[in-house]
Amino acid sequence: MEDVYRQAAEPEERLEKCVLCGRTVSVWRESHISERRYYVEGAGQLCARCFYDVYQNELAF
């Protein structure tokens, strides 16, 4: 029975998490960075909300 629960949780473990807030992002860990949205080189994967929170202020100047 434990194997069933492990298999159900496995896909989420293979997804990236936002480096700022920890939310699960719908990006596979195995995907190349050139195929990702909201990836910041040198920092890591961001969720859409954190990406816009960080870069919205930068674009206003």
PDB file of N, CA, C, O and CB in Angstrom:
ATOM      1  N   MET A   1       0.816  -1.196   0.000  1.00  0.00           N
ATOM      2  CA  MET A   1       0.000   0.000   0.000  1.00  0.00           C
ATOM      3  C   MET A   1       0.864   1.267   0.000  1.00  0.00           C
ATOM      4  O   MET A   1       0.501   2.271  -0.613  1.00  0.00           O
ATOM      5  CB  MET A   1      -0.930  -0.006   1.205  1.00  0.00           C
ATOM      6  N   GLU A   2       2.003   1.214   0.687  1.00  0.00           N
ATOM      7  CA  GLU A   2       2.889   2.363   0.730  1.00  0.00           C
ATOM      8  C   GLU A   2       3.414   2.714  -0.662  1.00  0.00           C
ATOM      9  O   GLU A   2       3.635   3.889  -0.956  1.00  0.00           O
ATOM     10  CB  GLU A   2       4.050   2.095   1.677  1.00  0.00           C
ATOM     11  N   ASP A   3       3.617   1.716  -1.518  1.00  0.00           N
ATOM     12  CA  ASP A   3       4.090   1.954  -2.875  1.00  0.00           C
ATOM     13  C   ASP A   3       3.106   2.797  -3.675  1.00  0.00           C
ATOM     14  O   ASP A   3       3.515   3.615  -4.499  1.00  0.00           O
ATOM     15  CB  ASP A   3       4.335   0.634  -3.583  1.00  0.00           C
ATOM     16  N   VAL A   4       1.816   2.604  -3.438  1.00  0.00           N
ATOM     17  CA  VAL A   4       0.787   3.385  -4.146  1.00  0.00           C
ATOM     18  C   VAL A   4       0.919   4.856  -3.782  1.00  0.00           C
ATOM     19  O   VAL A   4       0.860   5.718  -4.659  1.00  0.00           O
ATOM     20  CB  VAL A   4      -0.640   2.868  -3.803  1.00  0.00           C
ATOM     21  N   TYR A   5       1.096   5.155  -2.489  1.00  0.00           N
ATOM     22  CA  TYR A   5       1.247   6.543  -2.070  1.00  0.00           C
ATOM     23  C   TYR A   5       2.543   7.152  -2.597  1.00  0.00           C
ATOM     24  O   TYR A   5       2.573   8.327  -2.964  1.00  0.00           O
ATOM     25  CB  TYR A   5       1.206   6.640  -0.553  1.00  0.00           C
ATOM     26  N   ARG A   6       3.597   6.370  -2.634  1.00  0.00           N
ATOM     27  CA  ARG A   6       4.880   6.851  -3.145  1.00  0.00           C
ATOM     28  C   ARG A   6       4.763   7.201  -4.628  1.00  0.00           C
ATOM     29  O   ARG A   6       5.298   8.221  -5.060  1.00  0.00           O
ATOM     30  CB  ARG A   6       5.983   5.792  -2.927  1.00  0.00           C
ATOM     31  N   GLN A   7       4.076   6.376  -5.409  1.00  0.00           N
ATOM     32  CA  GLN A   7       3.908   6.631  -6.843  1.00  0.00           C
ATOM     33  C   GLN A   7       3.056   7.868  -7.066  1.00  0.00           C
ATOM     34  O   GLN A   7       3.305   8.625  -8.004  1.00  0.00           O
ATOM     35  CB  GLN A   7       3.273   5.417  -7.543  1.00  0.00           C
ATOM     36  N   ALA A   8       2.059   8.086  -6.226  1.00  0.00           N
ATOM     37  CA  ALA A   8       1.200   9.259  -6.373  1.00  0.00           C
ATOM     38  C   ALA A   8       1.972  10.537  -6.070  1.00  0.00           C
ATOM     39  O   ALA A   8       1.708  11.568  -6.689  1.00  0.00           O
ATOM     40  CB  ALA A   8      -0.021   9.148  -5.453  1.00  0.00           C
ATOM     41  N   ALA A   9       2.905  10.498  -5.147  1.00  0.00           N
ATOM     42  CA  ALA A   9       3.662  11.685  -4.768  1.00  0.00           C
ATOM     43  C   ALA A   9       4.847  11.938  -5.691  1.00  0.00           C
ATOM     44  O   ALA A   9       5.354  13.059  -5.742  1.00  0.00           O
ATOM     45  CB  ALA A   9       4.145  11.554  -3.346  1.00  0.00           C
ATOM     46  N   GLU A  10       5.287  10.951  -6.400  1.00  0.00           N
ATOM     47  CA  GLU A  10       6.494  11.061  -7.210  1.00  0.00           C
ATOM     48  C   GLU A  10       6.456  12.189  -8.237  1.00  0.00           C
ATOM     49  O   GLU A  10       7.434  12.932  -8.321  1.00  0.00           O
ATOM     50  CB  GLU A  10       6.734   9.772  -7.911  1.00  0.00           C
ATOM     51  N   PRO A  11       5.396  12.370  -9.023  1.00  0.00           N
ATOM     52  CA  PRO A  11       5.427  13.449 -10.019  1.00  0.00           C
ATOM     53  C   PRO A  11       5.647  14.824  -9.398  1.00  0.00           C
ATOM     54  O   PRO A  11       6.357  15.646  -9.976  1.00  0.00           O
ATOM     55  CB  PRO A  11       4.138  13.457 -10.806  1.00  0.00           C
ATOM     56  N   GLU A  12       5.054  15.095  -8.231  1.00  0.00           N
ATOM     57  CA  GLU A  12       5.249  16.399  -7.614  1.00  0.00           C
ATOM     58  C   GLU A  12       6.690  16.586  -7.145  1.00  0.00           C
ATOM     59  O   GLU A  12       7.202  17.706  -7.156  1.00  0.00           O
ATOM     60  CB  GLU A  12       4.291  16.575  -6.443  1.00  0.00           C
ATOM     61  N   GLU A  13       7.335  15.523  -6.743  1.00  0.00           N
ATOM     62  CA  GLU A  13       8.729  15.605  -6.324  1.00  0.00           C
ATOM     63  C   GLU A  13       9.641  15.939  -7.501  1.00  0.00           C
ATOM     64  O   GLU A  13      10.745  16.446  -7.303  1.00  0.00           O
ATOM     65  CB  GLU A  13       9.167  14.293  -5.677  1.00  0.00           C
ATOM     66  N   ARG A  14       9.196  15.664  -8.706  1.00  0.00           N
ATOM     67  CA  ARG A  14      10.004  15.929  -9.899  1.00  0.00           C
ATOM     68  C   ARG A  14       9.778  17.336 -10.438  1.00  0.00           C
ATOM     69  O   ARG A  14      10.419  17.728 -11.413  1.00  0.00           O
ATOM     70  CB  ARG A  14       9.690  14.907 -10.982  1.00  0.00           C
ATOM     71  N   LEU A  15       8.886  18.097  -9.828  1.00  0.00           N
ATOM     72  CA  LEU A  15       8.623  19.468 -10.256  1.00  0.00           C
ATOM     73  C   LEU A  15       9.507  20.440  -9.476  1.00  0.00           C
ATOM     74  O   LEU A  15       9.866  20.188  -8.326  1.00  0.00           O
ATOM     75  CB  LEU A  15       7.131  19.821 -10.066  1.00  0.00           C
ATOM     76  N   GLU A  16       9.845  21.543 -10.117  1.00  0.00           N
ATOM     77  CA  GLU A  16      10.646  22.585  -9.474  1.00  0.00           C
ATOM     78  C   GLU A  16       9.819  23.329  -8.433  1.00  0.00           C
ATOM     79  O   GLU A  16       8.588  23.306  -8.450  1.00  0.00           O
ATOM     80  CB  GLU A  16      11.196  23.570 -10.522  1.00  0.00           C
ATOM     81  N   LYS A  17      10.523  23.981  -7.540  1.00  0.00           N
ATOM     82  CA  LYS A  17       9.901  24.862  -6.558  1.00  0.00           C
ATOM     83  C   LYS A  17      10.506  26.250  -6.725  1.00  0.00           C
ATOM     84  O   LYS A  17      11.674  26.391  -7.086  1.00  0.00           O
ATOM     85  CB  LYS A  17      10.099  24.326  -5.096  1.00  0.00           C
ATOM     86  N   CYS A  18       9.706  27.262  -6.460  1.00  0.00           N
ATOM     87  CA  CYS A  18      10.170  28.644  -6.533  1.00  0.00           C
ATOM     88  C   CYS A  18      11.250  28.862  -5.481  1.00  0.00           C
ATOM     89  O   CYS A  18      11.081  28.473  -4.326  1.00  0.00           O
ATOM     90  CB  CYS A  18       8.994  29.642  -6.331  1.00  0.00           C
ATOM     91  N   VAL A  19      12.363  29.484  -5.876  1.00  0.00           N
ATOM     92  CA  VAL A  19      13.467  29.698  -4.948  1.00  0.00           C
ATOM     93  C   VAL A  19      13.155  30.785  -3.922  1.00  0.00           C
ATOM     94  O   VAL A  19      13.852  30.887  -2.912  1.00  0.00           O
ATOM     95  CB  VAL A  19      14.722  30.060  -5.714  1.00  0.00           C
ATOM     96  N   LEU A  20      12.133  31.593  -4.155  1.00  0.00           N
ATOM     97  CA  LEU A  20      11.785  32.642  -3.194  1.00  0.00           C
ATOM     98  C   LEU A  20      10.696  32.215  -2.211  1.00  0.00           C
ATOM     99  O   LEU A  20      10.859  32.362  -0.999  1.00  0.00           O
ATOM    100  CB  LEU A  20      11.337  33.879  -3.931  1.00  0.00           C
ATOM    101  N   CYS A  21       9.596  31.693  -2.724  1.00  0.00           N
ATOM    102  CA  CYS A  21       8.457  31.392  -1.846  1.00  0.00           C
ATOM    103  C   CYS A  21       8.248  29.902  -1.592  1.00  0.00           C
ATOM    104  O   CYS A  21       7.529  29.533  -0.663  1.00  0.00           O
ATOM    105  CB  CYS A  21       7.204  31.966  -2.439  1.00  0.00           C
ATOM    106  N   GLY A  22       8.863  29.040  -2.400  1.00  0.00           N
ATOM    107  CA  GLY A  22       8.742  27.602  -2.192  1.00  0.00           C
ATOM    108  C   GLY A  22       7.540  26.948  -2.850  1.00  0.00           C
ATOM    109  O   GLY A  22       7.324  25.747  -2.684  1.00  0.00           O
ATOM    110  N   ARG A  23       6.752  27.717  -3.594  1.00  0.00           N
ATOM    111  CA  ARG A  23       5.604  27.141  -4.311  1.00  0.00           C
ATOM    112  C   ARG A  23       6.077  26.161  -5.372  1.00  0.00           C
ATOM    113  O   ARG A  23       7.131  26.353  -5.980  1.00  0.00           O
ATOM    114  CB  ARG A  23       4.749  28.251  -4.960  1.00  0.00           C
ATOM    115  N   THR A  24       5.299  25.115  -5.592  1.00  0.00           N
ATOM    116  CA  THR A  24       5.589  24.178  -6.666  1.00  0.00           C
ATOM    117  C   THR A  24       5.254  24.844  -7.997  1.00  0.00           C
ATOM    118  O   THR A  24       4.184  25.428  -8.164  1.00  0.00           O
ATOM    119  CB  THR A  24       4.792  22.851  -6.487  1.00  0.00           C
ATOM    120  N   VAL A  25       6.184  24.745  -8.934  1.00  0.00           N
ATOM    121  CA  VAL A  25       6.041  25.357 -10.258  1.00  0.00           C
ATOM    122  C   VAL A  25       5.852  24.232 -11.275  1.00  0.00           C
ATOM    123  O   VAL A  25       6.443  23.162 -11.124  1.00  0.00           O
ATOM    124  CB  VAL A  25       7.292  26.253 -10.622  1.00  0.00           C
ATOM    125  N   SER A  26       5.060  24.452 -12.279  1.00  0.00           N
ATOM    126  CA  SER A  26       4.775  23.402 -13.263  1.00  0.00           C
ATOM    127  C   SER A  26       5.901  23.281 -14.290  1.00  0.00           C
ATOM    128  O   SER A  26       5.676  23.383 -15.496  1.00  0.00           O
ATOM    129  CB  SER A  26       3.446  23.687 -13.977  1.00  0.00           C
ATOM    130  N   VAL A  27       7.114  23.063 -13.784  1.00  0.00           N
ATOM    131  CA  VAL A  27       8.309  22.883 -14.613  1.00  0.00           C
ATOM    132  C   VAL A  27       9.032  21.644 -14.095  1.00  0.00           C
ATOM    133  O   VAL A  27       9.320  21.542 -12.902  1.00  0.00           O
ATOM    134  CB  VAL A  27       9.251  24.162 -14.577  1.00  0.00           C
ATOM    135  N   TRP A  28       9.320  20.713 -14.985  1.00  0.00           N
ATOM    136  CA  TRP A  28      10.046  19.506 -14.586  1.00  0.00           C
ATOM    137  C   TRP A  28      11.480  19.857 -14.282  1.00  0.00           C
ATOM    138  O   TRP A  28      12.079  20.683 -14.971  1.00  0.00           O
ATOM    139  CB  TRP A  28       9.978  18.426 -15.682  1.00  0.00           C
ATOM    140  N   ARG A  29      12.041  19.242 -13.259  1.00  0.00           N
ATOM    141  CA  ARG A  29      13.439  19.487 -12.890  1.00  0.00           C
ATOM    142  C   ARG A  29      14.397  19.125 -14.018  1.00  0.00           C
ATOM    143  O   ARG A  29      15.470  19.715 -14.142  1.00  0.00           O
ATOM    144  CB  ARG A  29      13.798  18.698 -11.638  1.00  0.00           C
ATOM    145  N   GLU A  30      14.008  18.153 -14.839  1.00  0.00           N
ATOM    146  CA  GLU A  30      14.878  17.693 -15.919  1.00  0.00           C
ATOM    147  C   GLU A  30      14.868  18.617 -17.130  1.00  0.00           C
ATOM    148  O   GLU A  30      15.703  18.460 -18.021  1.00  0.00           O
ATOM    149  CB  GLU A  30      14.470  16.313 -16.343  1.00  0.00           C
ATOM    150  N   SER A  31      13.944  19.581 -17.187  1.00  0.00           N
ATOM    151  CA  SER A  31      13.844  20.436 -18.369  1.00  0.00           C
ATOM    152  C   SER A  31      15.013  21.419 -18.427  1.00  0.00           C
ATOM    153  O   SER A  31      15.480  21.911 -17.400  1.00  0.00           O
ATOM    154  CB  SER A  31      12.507  21.198 -18.369  1.00  0.00           C
ATOM    155  N   HIS A  32      15.467  21.690 -19.626  1.00  0.00           N
ATOM    156  CA  HIS A  32      16.595  22.587 -19.852  1.00  0.00           C
ATOM    157  C   HIS A  32      16.171  24.017 -19.535  1.00  0.00           C
ATOM    158  O   HIS A  32      15.013  24.382 -19.738  1.00  0.00           O
ATOM    159  CB  HIS A  32      17.111  22.476 -21.312  1.00  0.00           C
ATOM    160  N   ILE A  33      17.098  24.822 -19.042  1.00  0.00           N
ATOM    161  CA  ILE A  33      16.743  26.185 -18.635  1.00  0.00           C
ATOM    162  C   ILE A  33      16.276  27.050 -19.804  1.00  0.00           C
ATOM    163  O   ILE A  33      15.541  28.016 -19.600  1.00  0.00           O
ATOM    164  CB  ILE A  33      17.927  26.845 -17.964  1.00  0.00           C
ATOM    165  N   SER A  34      16.688  26.719 -21.010  1.00  0.00           N
ATOM    166  CA  SER A  34      16.244  27.506 -22.161  1.00  0.00           C
ATOM    167  C   SER A  34      14.767  27.275 -22.486  1.00  0.00           C
ATOM    168  O   SER A  34      14.168  28.054 -23.228  1.00  0.00           O
ATOM    169  CB  SER A  34      17.094  27.171 -23.376  1.00  0.00           C
ATOM    170  N   GLU A  35      14.183  26.221 -21.943  1.00  0.00           N
ATOM    171  CA  GLU A  35      12.779  25.906 -22.183  1.00  0.00           C
ATOM    172  C   GLU A  35      11.870  26.389 -21.055  1.00  0.00           C
ATOM    173  O   GLU A  35      10.657  26.186 -21.113  1.00  0.00           O
ATOM    174  CB  GLU A  35      12.612  24.415 -22.367  1.00  0.00           C
ATOM    175  N   ARG A  36      12.430  27.014 -20.045  1.00  0.00           N
ATOM    176  CA  ARG A  36      11.665  27.409 -18.861  1.00  0.00           C
ATOM    177  C   ARG A  36      11.223  28.861 -18.925  1.00  0.00           C
ATOM    178  O   ARG A  36      11.902  29.714 -19.495  1.00  0.00           O
ATOM    179  CB  ARG A  36      12.487  27.183 -17.607  1.00  0.00           C
ATOM    180  N   ARG A  37      10.067  29.119 -18.327  1.00  0.00           N
ATOM    181  CA  ARG A  37       9.620  30.486 -18.131  1.00  0.00           C
ATOM    182  C   ARG A  37       9.950  30.868 -16.700  1.00  0.00           C
ATOM    183  O   ARG A  37       9.939  30.013 -15.815  1.00  0.00           O
ATOM    184  CB  ARG A  37       8.091  30.644 -18.431  1.00  0.00           C
ATOM    185  N   TYR A  38      10.239  32.116 -16.461  1.00  0.00           N
ATOM    186  CA  TYR A  38      10.498  32.666 -15.130  1.00  0.00           C
ATOM    187  C   TYR A  38      11.749  32.085 -14.482  1.00  0.00           C
ATOM    188  O   TYR A  38      11.838  32.021 -13.256  1.00  0.00           O
ATOM    189  CB  TYR A  38       9.310  32.419 -14.236  1.00  0.00           C
ATOM    190  N   TYR A  39      12.704  31.667 -15.283  1.00  0.00           N
ATOM    191  CA  TYR A  39      13.975  31.180 -14.751  1.00  0.00           C
ATOM    192  C   TYR A  39      14.959  32.340 -14.758  1.00  0.00           C
ATOM    193  O   TYR A  39      15.085  33.048 -15.757  1.00  0.00           O
ATOM    194  CB  TYR A  39      14.523  29.967 -15.582  1.00  0.00           C
ATOM    195  N   VAL A  40      15.652  32.534 -13.647  1.00  0.00           N
ATOM    196  CA  VAL A  40      16.646  33.599 -13.542  1.00  0.00           C
ATOM    197  C   VAL A  40      18.011  32.948 -13.385  1.00  0.00           C
ATOM    198  O   VAL A  40      18.277  32.270 -12.393  1.00  0.00           O
ATOM    199  CB  VAL A  40      16.335  34.563 -12.344  1.00  0.00           C
ATOM    200  N   GLU A  41      18.865  33.158 -14.363  1.00  0.00           N
ATOM    201  CA  GLU A  41      20.189  32.556 -14.326  1.00  0.00           C
ATOM    202  C   GLU A  41      20.963  33.100 -13.127  1.00  0.00           C
ATOM    203  O   GLU A  41      21.017  34.309 -12.902  1.00  0.00           O
ATOM    204  CB  GLU A  41      20.955  32.828 -15.644  1.00  0.00           C
ATOM    205  N   GLY A  42      21.546  32.208 -12.384  1.00  0.00           N
ATOM    206  CA  GLY A  42      22.283  32.586 -11.186  1.00  0.00           C
ATOM    207  C   GLY A  42      21.440  32.548  -9.926  1.00  0.00           C
ATOM    208  O   GLY A  42      21.980  32.539  -8.819  1.00  0.00           O
ATOM    209  N   ALA A  43      20.125  32.526 -10.078  1.00  0.00           N
ATOM    210  CA  ALA A  43      19.229  32.472  -8.914  1.00  0.00           C
ATOM    211  C   ALA A  43      18.430  31.181  -8.913  1.00  0.00           C
ATOM    212  O   ALA A  43      18.402  30.463  -7.913  1.00  0.00           O
ATOM    213  CB  ALA A  43      18.276  33.681  -8.902  1.00  0.00           C
ATOM    214  N   GLY A  44      17.781  30.883 -10.030  1.00  0.00           N
ATOM    215  CA  GLY A  44      16.996  29.661 -10.139  1.00  0.00           C
ATOM    216  C   GLY A  44      15.592  29.924 -10.637  1.00  0.00           C
ATOM    217  O   GLY A  44      15.296  30.971 -11.213  1.00  0.00           O
ATOM    218  N   GLN A  45      14.739  28.947 -10.400  1.00  0.00           N
ATOM    219  CA  GLN A  45      13.364  28.982 -10.893  1.00  0.00           C
ATOM    220  C   GLN A  45      12.483  29.814  -9.971  1.00  0.00           C
ATOM    221  O   GLN A  45      12.505  29.639  -8.753  1.00  0.00           O
ATOM    222  CB  GLN A  45      12.802  27.562 -11.023  1.00  0.00           C
ATOM    223  N   LEU A  46      11.716  30.712 -10.555  1.00  0.00           N
ATOM    224  CA  LEU A  46      10.728  31.498  -9.823  1.00  0.00           C
ATOM    225  C   LEU A  46       9.339  31.115 -10.276  1.00  0.00           C
ATOM    226  O   LEU A  46       9.158  30.634 -11.395  1.00  0.00           O
ATOM    227  CB  LEU A  46      10.962  33.004 -10.019  1.00  0.00           C
ATOM    228  N   CYS A  47       8.354  31.323  -9.416  1.00  0.00           N
ATOM    229  CA  CYS A  47       6.960  31.195  -9.853  1.00  0.00           C
ATOM    230  C   CYS A  47       6.594  32.512 -10.541  1.00  0.00           C
ATOM    231  O   CYS A  47       7.333  33.491 -10.431  1.00  0.00           O
ATOM    232  CB  CYS A  47       5.980  30.876  -8.633  1.00  0.00           C
ATOM    233  N   ALA A  48       5.483  32.544 -11.235  1.00  0.00           N
ATOM    234  CA  ALA A  48       5.079  33.747 -11.968  1.00  0.00           C
ATOM    235  C   ALA A  48       4.877  34.930 -11.030  1.00  0.00           C
ATOM    236  O   ALA A  48       5.259  36.053 -11.357  1.00  0.00           O
ATOM    237  CB  ALA A  48       3.796  33.482 -12.756  1.00  0.00           C
ATOM    238  N   ARG A  49       4.287  34.691  -9.883  1.00  0.00           N
ATOM    239  CA  ARG A  49       4.008  35.787  -8.943  1.00  0.00           C
ATOM    240  C   ARG A  49       5.308  36.421  -8.449  1.00  0.00           C
ATOM    241  O   ARG A  49       5.437  37.645  -8.461  1.00  0.00           O
ATOM    242  CB  ARG A  49       3.179  35.275  -7.744  1.00  0.00           C
ATOM    243  N   CYS A  50       6.258  35.616  -8.022  1.00  0.00           N
ATOM    244  CA  CYS A  50       7.531  36.166  -7.540  1.00  0.00           C
ATOM    245  C   CYS A  50       8.300  36.854  -8.656  1.00  0.00           C
ATOM    246  O   CYS A  50       8.921  37.893  -8.433  1.00  0.00           O
ATOM    247  CB  CYS A  50       8.389  35.061  -6.926  1.00  0.00           C
ATOM    248  N   PHE A  51       8.264  36.285  -9.857  1.00  0.00           N
ATOM    249  CA  PHE A  51       8.948  36.895 -10.995  1.00  0.00           C
ATOM    250  C   PHE A  51       8.421  38.302 -11.244  1.00  0.00           C
ATOM    251  O   PHE A  51       9.199  39.240 -11.411  1.00  0.00           O
ATOM    252  CB  PHE A  51       8.777  36.032 -12.255  1.00  0.00           C
ATOM    253  N   TYR A  52       7.099  38.448 -11.268  1.00  0.00           N
ATOM    254  CA  TYR A  52       6.527  39.775 -11.523  1.00  0.00           C
ATOM    255  C   TYR A  52       6.712  40.705 -10.340  1.00  0.00           C
ATOM    256  O   TYR A  52       6.870  41.910 -10.534  1.00  0.00           O
ATOM    257  CB  TYR A  52       5.048  39.659 -11.855  1.00  0.00           C
ATOM    258  N   ASP A  53       6.697  40.183  -9.114  1.00  0.00           N
ATOM    259  CA  ASP A  53       6.953  41.022  -7.948  1.00  0.00           C
ATOM    260  C   ASP A  53       8.363  41.588  -7.994  1.00  0.00           C
ATOM    261  O   ASP A  53       8.567  42.756  -7.664  1.00  0.00           O
ATOM    262  CB  ASP A  53       6.742  40.228  -6.657  1.00  0.00           C
ATOM    263  N   VAL A  54       9.335  40.788  -8.393  1.00  0.00           N
ATOM    264  CA  VAL A  54      10.724  41.232  -8.444  1.00  0.00           C
ATOM    265  C   VAL A  54      10.959  42.167  -9.618  1.00  0.00           C
ATOM    266  O   VAL A  54      11.563  43.227  -9.450  1.00  0.00           O
ATOM    267  CB  VAL A  54      11.661  40.035  -8.535  1.00  0.00           C
ATOM    268  N   TYR A  55      10.497  41.798 -10.790  1.00  0.00           N
ATOM    269  CA  TYR A  55      10.840  42.547 -12.003  1.00  0.00           C
ATOM    270  C   TYR A  55       9.858  43.650 -12.367  1.00  0.00           C
ATOM    271  O   TYR A  55      10.174  44.476 -13.223  1.00  0.00           O
ATOM    272  CB  TYR A  55      10.944  41.609 -13.143  1.00  0.00           C
ATOM    273  N   GLN A  56       8.695  43.698 -11.761  1.00  0.00           N
ATOM    274  CA  GLN A  56       7.746  44.781 -12.034  1.00  0.00           C
ATOM    275  C   GLN A  56       8.318  46.103 -11.549  1.00  0.00           C
ATOM    276  O   GLN A  56       8.193  47.122 -12.229  1.00  0.00           O
ATOM    277  CB  GLN A  56       6.380  44.504 -11.360  1.00  0.00           C
ATOM    278  N   ASN A  57       8.940  46.096 -10.387  1.00  0.00           N
ATOM    279  CA  ASN A  57       9.540  47.325  -9.852  1.00  0.00           C
ATOM    280  C   ASN A  57      10.722  47.778 -10.696  1.00  0.00           C
ATOM    281  O   ASN A  57      10.952  48.977 -10.858  1.00  0.00           O
ATOM    282  CB  ASN A  57       9.989  47.115  -8.404  1.00  0.00           C
ATOM    283  N   GLU A  58      11.474  46.818 -11.236  1.00  0.00           N
ATOM    284  CA  GLU A  58      12.619  47.150 -12.070  1.00  0.00           C
ATOM    285  C   GLU A  58      12.174  47.801 -13.385  1.00  0.00           C
ATOM    286  O   GLU A  58      12.833  48.715 -13.881  1.00  0.00           O
ATOM    287  CB  GLU A  58      13.448  45.893 -12.353  1.00  0.00           C
ATOM    288  N   LEU A  59      11.059  47.329 -13.945  1.00  0.00           N
ATOM    289  CA  LEU A  59      10.577  47.850 -15.215  1.00  0.00           C
ATOM    290  C   LEU A  59       9.948  49.236 -15.064  1.00  0.00           C
ATOM    291  O   LEU A  59       9.802  49.949 -16.057  1.00  0.00           O
ATOM    292  CB  LEU A  59       9.572  46.888 -15.820  1.00  0.00           C
ATOM    293  N   ALA A  60       9.577  49.628 -13.861  1.00  0.00           N
ATOM    294  CA  ALA A  60       8.917  50.909 -13.649  1.00  0.00           C
ATOM    295  C   ALA A  60       9.900  52.080 -13.736  1.00  0.00           C
ATOM    296  O   ALA A  60       9.479  53.217 -13.950  1.00  0.00           O
ATOM    297  CB  ALA A  60       8.221  50.916 -12.298  1.00  0.00           C
ATOM    298  N   PHE A  61      11.197  51.821 -13.575  1.00  0.00           N
ATOM    299  CA  PHE A  61      12.179  52.909 -13.593  1.00  0.00           C
ATOM    300  C   PHE A  61      12.614  53.261 -14.968  1.00  0.00           C
ATOM    301  O   PHE A  61      13.438  54.158 -15.144  1.00  0.00           O
ATOM    302  CB  PHE A  61      13.369  52.553 -12.785  1.00  0.00           C
TER     303      PHE A  61
END
